[in-house]
Amino acid sequence: MAARSRIGWWIAALALAVALSGYLAARLVWADKTVFTPGTMIDGHYQIEKACEVCHTPFGGVKQAACVACHGTELEAVKDSHPKSKFDDPRNAELLETIDARRCITCHTEHRPQRTRAMGVTLPEDLCVHCHAEVGAERPSHANLAFDTCASAGCHNYHDNSALYEDFLVKHRDRPATLAPARLGMRDLRNWMQAAGIARRPPLDAADHDAPADRVTDAKLLEDWRATAHARAGVNCRDCHRGPDASAASAWVDRPAPAVCAGCHSEEREGFEAGRHGMRLKQQLPPMRPREARLPMHADAADRELGCTSCHGAHAFDTRTAAAESCLGCHDDDHSRAYRGSAHARLWSAELRGEAAAGSGVSCATCHLPRTPRKAGGVETQVRVEHNQNANLRPNEKMVRGVCLACHGLAFSIDALADPDLVRRNFAGRPAHHVTSIDMALERLSQPRQPRRPR
């Protein structure tokens, strides 16, 4: 009896092992491979955890090229303070013995939630000591500072110090807290198209629509479209709703894919897919939904799919609605809830009512989807909207040059961004503390520079 019982247990164990092996083997070829995830992923990557191959070579570890593919262009644009070339320099070879800073995963190891800090950093806060132990001798102002304070807000960042370089701090040291008048750059696509010689179609009215009669069931849709920049630019219904067989008169798609928007708005689409709103689409994964977010969201927005029309609407494409109301329709964190009572919101409302000049209001998009000057076709500077809402979010000093300085002085901006409670209140009030970065830079100017070892 005992022997038969043991045999039964062995058969059951073998069957379970075979079943489990078969299940895991099948999961290797399925699109969803999260069963193999060894630990929780960081906020910046968890959305694409079902696409392991984006970062991993099968059975070969993490690809450095994958990190560079997503983050390399941004690091080049901000003149990365610690580029790989710095550590390829033979003079700095000894520094690699402690920290191999040539590889991203040295500092950003995924699936290690127990030791992951802000921005996905998995090394201790005092990591700077390994290379900068002598900074106290080189800079007297730093002599009594602990190495776990290097990355304190307004001091230093490992990669992007574009708003914290000494020369920049000194240059902007005397700017007032609030500039007058404070104005944002205005989008000027129409002027750029004219200068670039891009032909414009004649504007269209509601009666000019080319949608099939059985698809025009709501006159409001036509009225929404008639009032848009699309209609003014001669973009008709079939330009977006055209089916795969464009030559067929009956070809029609009720819900155009995001790729249709990208046909004209490729830059905007590229930015959208680089941020957390659209990064899943870039990897051919289902669209992000607010219920999957790690920030507080409104319950009634939980199952919305994030795409172009989530914010812009399907026919009205009202950029004013997209600039604030669309954001607040999903986001329910303290910072977002405090916006409506903020000075920024009052300025935005005044602009919408026509009581204030264009460009004087501050919406959610003003800071999180900022207007940026671009060179387009080598013709002239063009102002476009950055659709990667994470581009200047972490560390938040990245917001200083492209956003804050349009309305505020540098010292005030650094102090405000360094005050987490003020950020939570959506900048209702003034900074509680002063960051001494500019003071230190000015003090250093008055002192003879000490020679230091090349880095």
Coordinates of C-alpha atoms in Angstrom, one line a residue:
M1 CA 0.0 0.0 0.0
A2 CA 2.8 2.4 0.9
A3 CA 4.7 1.5 -2.2
R4 CA 1.6 2.2 -4.4
S5 CA 1.1 5.5 -2.6
R6 CA 4.7 6.5 -3.3
I7 CA 4.3 5.6 -6.9
G8 CA 1.2 7.7 -7.1
W9 CA 3.0 10.7 -5.6
W10 CA 5.8 10.3 -8.1
I11 CA 3.4 10.1 -11.0
A12 CA 1.6 13.2 -9.8
A13 CA 4.8 15.1 -9.3
L14 CA 6.0 14.1 -12.8
A15 CA 2.7 15.1 -14.4
L16 CA 2.9 18.5 -12.6
A17 CA 6.5 19.0 -13.8
V18 CA 5.6 18.2 -17.4
A19 CA 2.6 20.5 -17.2
L20 CA 4.6 23.3 -15.7
S21 CA 7.4 22.8 -18.2
G22 CA 4.9 22.9 -21.1
Y23 CA 3.2 26.0 -19.7
L24 CA 6.6 27.9 -19.3
A25 CA 7.7 26.7 -22.7
A26 CA 4.5 28.1 -24.2
R27 CA 4.9 31.4 -22.4
L28 CA 8.4 31.8 -24.0
V29 CA 6.6 32.3 -27.4
W30 CA 3.6 34.2 -26.1
A31 CA 3.7 38.0 -26.3
D32 CA 3.1 38.3 -22.6
K33 CA 6.2 37.0 -20.8
T34 CA 5.6 38.7 -17.4
V35 CA 5.6 35.3 -15.7
F36 CA 9.4 35.4 -16.0
T37 CA 9.7 38.9 -14.5
P38 CA 12.0 38.5 -11.4
G39 CA 10.7 41.5 -9.6
T40 CA 8.7 44.7 -9.8
M41 CA 9.8 47.1 -12.5
I42 CA 10.5 50.9 -12.1
D43 CA 7.8 53.4 -12.8
G44 CA 9.5 54.4 -16.1
H45 CA 9.5 50.8 -17.5
Y46 CA 6.6 48.8 -16.0
Q47 CA 4.3 49.6 -18.9
I48 CA 6.4 47.6 -21.3
E49 CA 7.2 44.6 -19.0
K50 CA 5.3 42.4 -21.5
A51 CA 7.9 43.2 -24.2
C52 CA 11.0 41.7 -22.6
E53 CA 12.9 41.7 -25.9
V54 CA 12.9 45.5 -25.9
C55 CA 15.6 45.5 -23.2
H56 CA 16.8 41.9 -23.2
T57 CA 18.6 39.6 -25.6
P58 CA 17.1 36.1 -25.1
F59 CA 19.3 34.3 -22.5
G60 CA 21.9 37.0 -23.1
G61 CA 21.2 39.7 -20.6
V62 CA 20.4 43.4 -20.9
K63 CA 21.3 45.3 -24.1
Q64 CA 23.1 48.5 -23.5
A65 CA 22.0 49.6 -27.0
A66 CA 18.4 49.3 -25.8
C67 CA 19.0 52.0 -23.1
V68 CA 20.7 54.2 -25.7
A69 CA 18.0 53.8 -28.2
C70 CA 15.4 55.3 -25.8
H71 CA 17.5 57.7 -23.9
G72 CA 20.6 58.5 -26.0
T73 CA 19.2 61.4 -28.0
E74 CA 17.9 63.1 -24.9
L75 CA 21.3 62.8 -23.2
E76 CA 23.1 64.2 -26.2
A77 CA 20.7 67.2 -26.3
V78 CA 21.5 68.1 -22.7
K79 CA 25.2 67.5 -23.0
D80 CA 25.3 64.6 -20.6
S81 CA 27.6 65.4 -17.7
H82 CA 28.9 61.8 -17.5
P83 CA 29.0 60.5 -21.1
K84 CA 30.5 57.1 -21.9
S85 CA 33.4 58.9 -23.6
K86 CA 34.5 60.3 -20.2
F87 CA 35.1 56.8 -18.8
D88 CA 36.6 55.5 -22.0
D89 CA 39.4 58.0 -21.5
P90 CA 42.4 56.1 -20.2
R91 CA 43.1 58.8 -17.6
N92 CA 39.9 57.7 -15.9
A93 CA 40.4 54.0 -16.2
E94 CA 41.0 53.5 -12.4
L95 CA 37.5 55.0 -11.7
L96 CA 35.9 52.0 -13.4
E97 CA 37.3 49.6 -10.8
T98 CA 34.6 50.6 -8.4
I99 CA 31.7 51.7 -10.6
D100 CA 31.7 50.8 -14.3
A101 CA 29.8 54.0 -15.4
R102 CA 30.0 53.0 -19.1
R103 CA 26.9 50.8 -18.7
C104 CA 23.5 52.1 -17.7
I105 CA 22.6 49.1 -15.6
T106 CA 25.5 49.7 -13.2
C107 CA 23.4 52.5 -11.7
H108 CA 19.9 51.5 -13.0
T109 CA 19.4 47.8 -12.3
E110 CA 15.8 46.7 -13.0
H111 CA 13.7 44.3 -10.9
R112 CA 15.3 45.4 -7.6
P113 CA 12.5 47.3 -5.9
Q114 CA 14.0 46.9 -2.4
R115 CA 16.9 49.2 -3.4
T116 CA 15.5 51.3 -6.1
R117 CA 15.4 55.0 -5.4
A118 CA 14.0 58.0 -7.4
M119 CA 14.6 57.8 -11.2
G120 CA 15.4 54.1 -11.0
V121 CA 18.8 54.5 -9.4
T122 CA 19.9 51.4 -7.5
L123 CA 23.2 52.6 -6.1
P124 CA 23.5 54.2 -2.6
E125 CA 22.9 58.0 -2.4
D126 CA 26.6 58.7 -1.7
L127 CA 27.8 57.1 -4.9
C128 CA 29.5 60.3 -5.9
V129 CA 32.2 59.8 -3.3
H130 CA 33.9 57.1 -5.4
C131 CA 35.1 59.7 -8.0
H132 CA 34.8 63.0 -6.2
A133 CA 36.2 62.3 -2.7
E134 CA 38.6 65.4 -3.1
V135 CA 35.8 67.9 -3.9
G136 CA 36.1 69.5 -0.4
A137 CA 39.7 70.5 -1.1
E138 CA 38.9 71.8 -4.6
R139 CA 35.8 73.7 -3.5
P140 CA 35.8 75.0 0.1
S141 CA 32.1 75.6 -0.1
H142 CA 31.6 71.8 -0.3
A143 CA 34.1 70.9 2.5
N144 CA 31.4 70.0 5.1
L145 CA 28.8 68.6 2.8
A146 CA 27.9 64.9 3.0
F147 CA 28.1 62.9 -0.2
D148 CA 24.5 61.8 0.1
T149 CA 23.4 65.4 -0.6
C150 CA 25.1 65.8 -4.0
A151 CA 21.8 65.2 -5.9
S152 CA 19.7 67.4 -3.6
A153 CA 17.3 69.5 -5.6
G154 CA 19.0 72.5 -7.2
C155 CA 22.5 71.2 -6.6
H156 CA 23.7 68.5 -9.1
N157 CA 22.3 65.9 -11.4
Y158 CA 24.3 62.9 -12.7
H159 CA 23.2 63.5 -16.4
D160 CA 21.4 66.8 -17.0
N161 CA 22.9 69.9 -15.4
S162 CA 21.9 72.2 -18.2
A163 CA 20.2 74.6 -15.7
L164 CA 22.8 74.1 -12.9
Y165 CA 26.2 74.9 -14.6
E166 CA 28.1 77.6 -12.8
D167 CA 28.2 79.9 -15.9
F168 CA 24.5 79.6 -16.3
L169 CA 23.8 80.2 -12.6
V170 CA 25.9 83.3 -12.6
K171 CA 24.5 84.7 -15.9
H172 CA 20.9 84.6 -14.6
R173 CA 21.6 85.4 -11.0
D174 CA 19.8 88.8 -10.9
R175 CA 16.6 88.0 -12.6
P176 CA 13.4 88.9 -10.6
A177 CA 11.1 86.2 -9.2
T178 CA 8.4 87.0 -11.8
L179 CA 9.1 88.6 -15.2
A180 CA 6.9 91.3 -16.7
P181 CA 5.5 90.8 -19.1
A182 CA 5.6 87.0 -19.0
R183 CA 4.8 85.5 -22.3
L184 CA 5.1 82.0 -23.9
G185 CA 6.2 81.5 -27.5
M186 CA 3.2 81.1 -29.9
R187 CA 2.8 78.2 -32.2
D188 CA 3.5 79.4 -35.7
L189 CA 3.0 76.4 -38.0
R190 CA 1.0 78.5 -40.6
N191 CA 3.9 81.0 -40.9
W192 CA 6.4 78.3 -41.2
M193 CA 4.5 76.5 -43.9
Q194 CA 4.3 79.7 -45.9
A195 CA 8.0 80.4 -45.5
A196 CA 8.8 76.8 -46.4
G197 CA 6.7 77.0 -49.6
I198 CA 4.3 74.2 -48.5
A199 CA 1.1 74.5 -50.4
R200 CA -2.1 75.1 -48.4
R201 CA -5.5 73.9 -49.5
P202 CA -8.5 76.2 -49.4
P203 CA -10.5 76.2 -46.2
L204 CA -13.6 74.0 -46.0
D205 CA -17.1 74.6 -44.6
A206 CA -19.5 72.0 -43.2
A207 CA -21.2 71.6 -46.6
D208 CA -17.9 70.7 -48.2
H209 CA -17.5 67.4 -46.2
D210 CA -16.9 64.2 -48.2
A211 CA -18.1 61.7 -45.7
P212 CA -20.7 59.0 -46.8
A213 CA -24.2 60.1 -46.1
D214 CA -24.9 57.1 -43.8
R215 CA -21.9 58.2 -41.6
V216 CA -23.1 61.8 -41.0
T217 CA -25.7 61.1 -38.3
D218 CA -24.8 63.9 -36.0
A219 CA -24.7 67.5 -37.2
K220 CA -22.5 68.5 -34.2
L221 CA -19.7 66.4 -35.6
L222 CA -19.6 68.4 -38.7
E223 CA -19.8 71.7 -36.7
D224 CA -17.0 70.5 -34.5
W225 CA -14.9 69.7 -37.6
R226 CA -15.8 73.0 -39.4
A227 CA -14.3 75.0 -36.5
T228 CA -11.0 73.2 -36.4
A229 CA -7.6 74.0 -37.9
H230 CA -8.2 70.8 -40.0
A231 CA -11.1 72.4 -41.9
R232 CA -9.3 75.7 -42.2
A233 CA -6.3 73.8 -43.8
G234 CA -8.6 71.9 -46.2
V235 CA -8.3 68.6 -44.4
N236 CA -11.6 66.7 -45.2
C237 CA -13.2 63.7 -43.6
R238 CA -11.7 61.1 -45.9
D239 CA -8.2 62.4 -45.3
C240 CA -8.4 60.7 -41.9
H241 CA -11.2 58.1 -42.4
R242 CA -9.8 56.7 -45.6
G243 CA -9.7 52.9 -45.7
P244 CA -6.8 50.6 -46.8
D245 CA -8.1 50.8 -50.4
A246 CA -8.0 54.5 -50.9
S247 CA -9.0 54.2 -54.5
A248 CA -12.4 52.7 -53.7
A249 CA -15.1 55.3 -53.4
S250 CA -16.7 53.4 -50.6
A251 CA -13.5 53.0 -48.6
W252 CA -14.1 54.3 -45.0
V253 CA -12.8 53.6 -41.5
D254 CA -14.9 54.7 -38.6
R255 CA -12.1 54.8 -36.1
P256 CA -8.8 55.8 -37.8
A257 CA -5.7 54.2 -36.3
P258 CA -3.1 56.5 -34.6
A259 CA -0.8 56.0 -37.6
V260 CA -3.3 58.2 -39.5
C261 CA -2.5 61.1 -37.2
A262 CA 1.2 60.4 -37.6
G263 CA 0.9 60.9 -41.3
C264 CA 0.8 64.7 -40.7
H265 CA 1.9 64.9 -37.1
S266 CA 5.0 62.6 -37.0
E267 CA 6.9 64.8 -34.6
E268 CA 4.0 64.9 -32.2
R269 CA 3.6 61.2 -32.5
E270 CA 7.2 60.5 -31.8
G271 CA 7.1 62.6 -28.7
F272 CA 3.9 61.0 -27.5
E273 CA 5.4 57.5 -27.9
A274 CA 8.5 58.5 -26.0
G275 CA 6.5 59.5 -22.9
R276 CA 4.4 57.4 -20.5
H277 CA 1.2 58.2 -22.3
G278 CA 2.2 56.5 -25.5
M279 CA 5.2 54.3 -24.8
R280 CA 3.2 51.1 -25.0
L281 CA 2.1 51.9 -28.6
K282 CA 5.7 52.2 -29.6
Q283 CA 6.2 48.6 -28.7
Q284 CA 3.0 47.4 -30.4
L285 CA 1.3 46.8 -27.1
P286 CA -2.3 47.7 -26.3
P287 CA -2.8 51.4 -25.3
M288 CA -2.2 52.5 -21.8
R289 CA -5.3 52.9 -19.6
P290 CA -5.5 55.1 -16.5
R291 CA -6.4 52.1 -14.3
E292 CA -2.9 50.7 -15.0
A293 CA -1.2 53.9 -13.8
R294 CA 0.8 54.2 -10.6
L295 CA -0.5 57.7 -9.9
P296 CA -4.0 58.5 -8.6
M297 CA -6.5 58.7 -11.4
H298 CA -10.3 59.4 -11.5
A299 CA -12.3 56.2 -11.3
D300 CA -14.5 57.2 -14.2
A301 CA -11.5 57.5 -16.4
A302 CA -10.1 54.0 -15.6
D303 CA -10.8 52.3 -18.9
R304 CA -10.0 55.1 -21.3
E305 CA -7.4 54.2 -23.9
L306 CA -4.7 56.8 -24.3
G307 CA -4.2 58.0 -27.8
C308 CA -4.3 61.2 -29.8
T309 CA -8.1 61.6 -29.4
S310 CA -8.0 60.9 -25.7
C311 CA -6.9 64.5 -25.2
H312 CA -7.8 66.2 -28.4
G313 CA -11.2 64.7 -29.1
A314 CA -12.2 62.9 -32.2
H315 CA -13.5 65.8 -34.2
A316 CA -13.2 69.1 -32.3
F317 CA -9.4 68.8 -31.8
D318 CA -9.6 71.7 -29.3
T319 CA -6.0 72.3 -28.1
R320 CA -7.4 74.5 -25.3
T321 CA -9.3 71.6 -23.9
A322 CA -6.3 69.3 -24.4
A323 CA -4.1 71.8 -22.5
A324 CA -5.8 71.4 -19.1
E325 CA -9.3 69.9 -19.0
S326 CA -8.2 66.6 -20.7
C327 CA -5.4 66.3 -18.1
L328 CA -7.6 66.9 -15.2
G329 CA -10.2 64.4 -16.5
C330 CA -7.8 61.6 -15.7
H331 CA -5.2 62.8 -13.1
D332 CA -6.4 62.9 -9.5
D333 CA -3.2 63.5 -7.5
D334 CA -2.6 66.4 -5.1
H335 CA -0.7 68.5 -7.7
S336 CA -3.5 68.1 -10.3
R337 CA -6.3 68.7 -7.9
A338 CA -4.6 71.9 -6.6
Y339 CA -4.3 73.3 -10.1
R340 CA -7.8 74.9 -10.4
G341 CA -7.1 77.0 -7.3
S342 CA -3.6 78.1 -8.4
A343 CA -2.4 81.4 -9.8
H344 CA -1.4 79.5 -12.9
A345 CA -5.0 78.5 -13.5
R346 CA -6.3 82.0 -12.9
L347 CA -4.0 83.3 -15.6
W348 CA -5.1 80.5 -18.0
S349 CA -8.8 81.2 -17.4
A350 CA -8.2 84.9 -18.0
E351 CA -6.6 84.1 -21.4
L352 CA -9.4 81.8 -22.4
R353 CA -12.0 84.5 -21.6
G354 CA -10.1 87.0 -23.7
E355 CA -9.2 89.1 -20.7
A356 CA -5.5 88.5 -20.9
A357 CA -2.9 88.5 -23.8
A358 CA -2.3 85.3 -25.8
G359 CA 0.5 83.3 -24.2
S360 CA 0.0 84.8 -20.7
G361 CA -2.0 81.8 -19.3
V362 CA -0.4 78.8 -17.7
S363 CA -2.2 75.5 -18.3
C364 CA -1.0 71.9 -17.5
A365 CA 0.5 71.7 -21.0
T366 CA 2.4 74.9 -20.5
C367 CA 4.8 73.1 -18.2
H368 CA 4.3 69.4 -19.0
L369 CA 3.9 69.7 -22.8
P370 CA 5.9 72.9 -23.4
R371 CA 6.3 74.9 -26.6
T372 CA 9.8 74.5 -27.9
P373 CA 11.6 76.4 -30.7
R374 CA 12.8 74.1 -33.5
K375 CA 14.7 74.5 -36.8
A376 CA 12.4 73.2 -39.5
G377 CA 13.8 72.5 -42.9
G378 CA 16.5 75.0 -42.3
V379 CA 14.1 77.8 -43.1
E380 CA 13.3 79.5 -39.8
T381 CA 12.7 78.8 -36.1
Q382 CA 9.4 77.1 -35.5
V383 CA 7.5 76.7 -32.3
R384 CA 6.1 73.2 -31.7
V385 CA 4.5 71.5 -28.7
E386 CA 6.6 68.7 -27.1
H387 CA 4.3 65.7 -26.7
N388 CA 6.6 63.7 -24.4
Q389 CA 5.1 64.8 -21.1
N390 CA 8.0 63.1 -19.2
A391 CA 10.8 64.9 -21.1
N392 CA 11.3 67.5 -18.4
L393 CA 9.7 65.8 -15.4
R394 CA 12.6 63.9 -13.6
P395 CA 14.7 65.5 -12.2
N396 CA 12.4 68.5 -12.2
E397 CA 15.3 71.0 -12.7
K398 CA 15.0 69.9 -16.4
M399 CA 11.9 72.1 -16.5
V400 CA 13.9 75.3 -15.6
R401 CA 15.3 76.3 -18.9
G402 CA 12.5 75.3 -21.2
V403 CA 9.5 76.3 -19.0
C404 CA 10.1 78.2 -15.8
L405 CA 12.5 80.9 -17.2
A406 CA 9.8 82.1 -19.6
C407 CA 8.0 83.6 -16.6
H408 CA 10.3 83.5 -13.6
G409 CA 13.9 84.1 -12.5
L410 CA 16.4 81.3 -12.1
A411 CA 16.8 81.6 -8.3
F412 CA 13.1 81.6 -7.7
S413 CA 12.6 78.7 -10.1
I414 CA 15.2 76.5 -8.4
D415 CA 13.8 77.3 -5.0
A416 CA 10.3 76.5 -6.1
L417 CA 11.1 73.2 -7.7
A418 CA 13.2 72.1 -4.7
D419 CA 10.2 72.5 -2.4
P420 CA 8.1 69.3 -2.6
D421 CA 5.3 70.7 -0.6
L422 CA 5.0 73.7 -2.8
V423 CA 5.0 71.4 -5.9
R424 CA 2.2 69.3 -4.3
R425 CA 0.2 72.5 -3.8
N426 CA 0.7 73.4 -7.4
F427 CA 2.9 76.4 -6.5
A428 CA 0.3 78.1 -4.3
G429 CA 2.6 80.3 -2.2
R430 CA 6.3 80.9 -2.1
P431 CA 9.3 78.5 -1.6
A432 CA 9.9 77.6 2.0
H433 CA 13.7 77.4 1.6
H434 CA 16.5 78.9 -0.4
V435 CA 18.8 76.7 -2.5
T436 CA 22.4 78.2 -2.3
S437 CA 23.6 77.0 -5.7
I438 CA 23.8 80.6 -7.2
D439 CA 25.4 81.8 -4.0
M440 CA 28.1 79.1 -4.2
A441 CA 28.8 79.9 -7.8
L442 CA 29.3 83.6 -7.0
E443 CA 31.5 82.7 -4.1
R444 CA 33.6 80.5 -6.3
L445 CA 34.1 83.3 -8.8
S446 CA 35.8 85.3 -6.1
Q447 CA 38.3 82.6 -5.2
P448 CA 41.3 81.3 -7.1
R449 CA 40.6 78.0 -8.7
Q450 CA 42.4 75.0 -7.4
P451 CA 44.0 72.6 -9.9
R452 CA 42.4 69.3 -10.1
R453 CA 42.9 65.9 -11.6
P454 CA 41.3 65.5 -15.1
R455 CA 37.9 63.7 -15.1

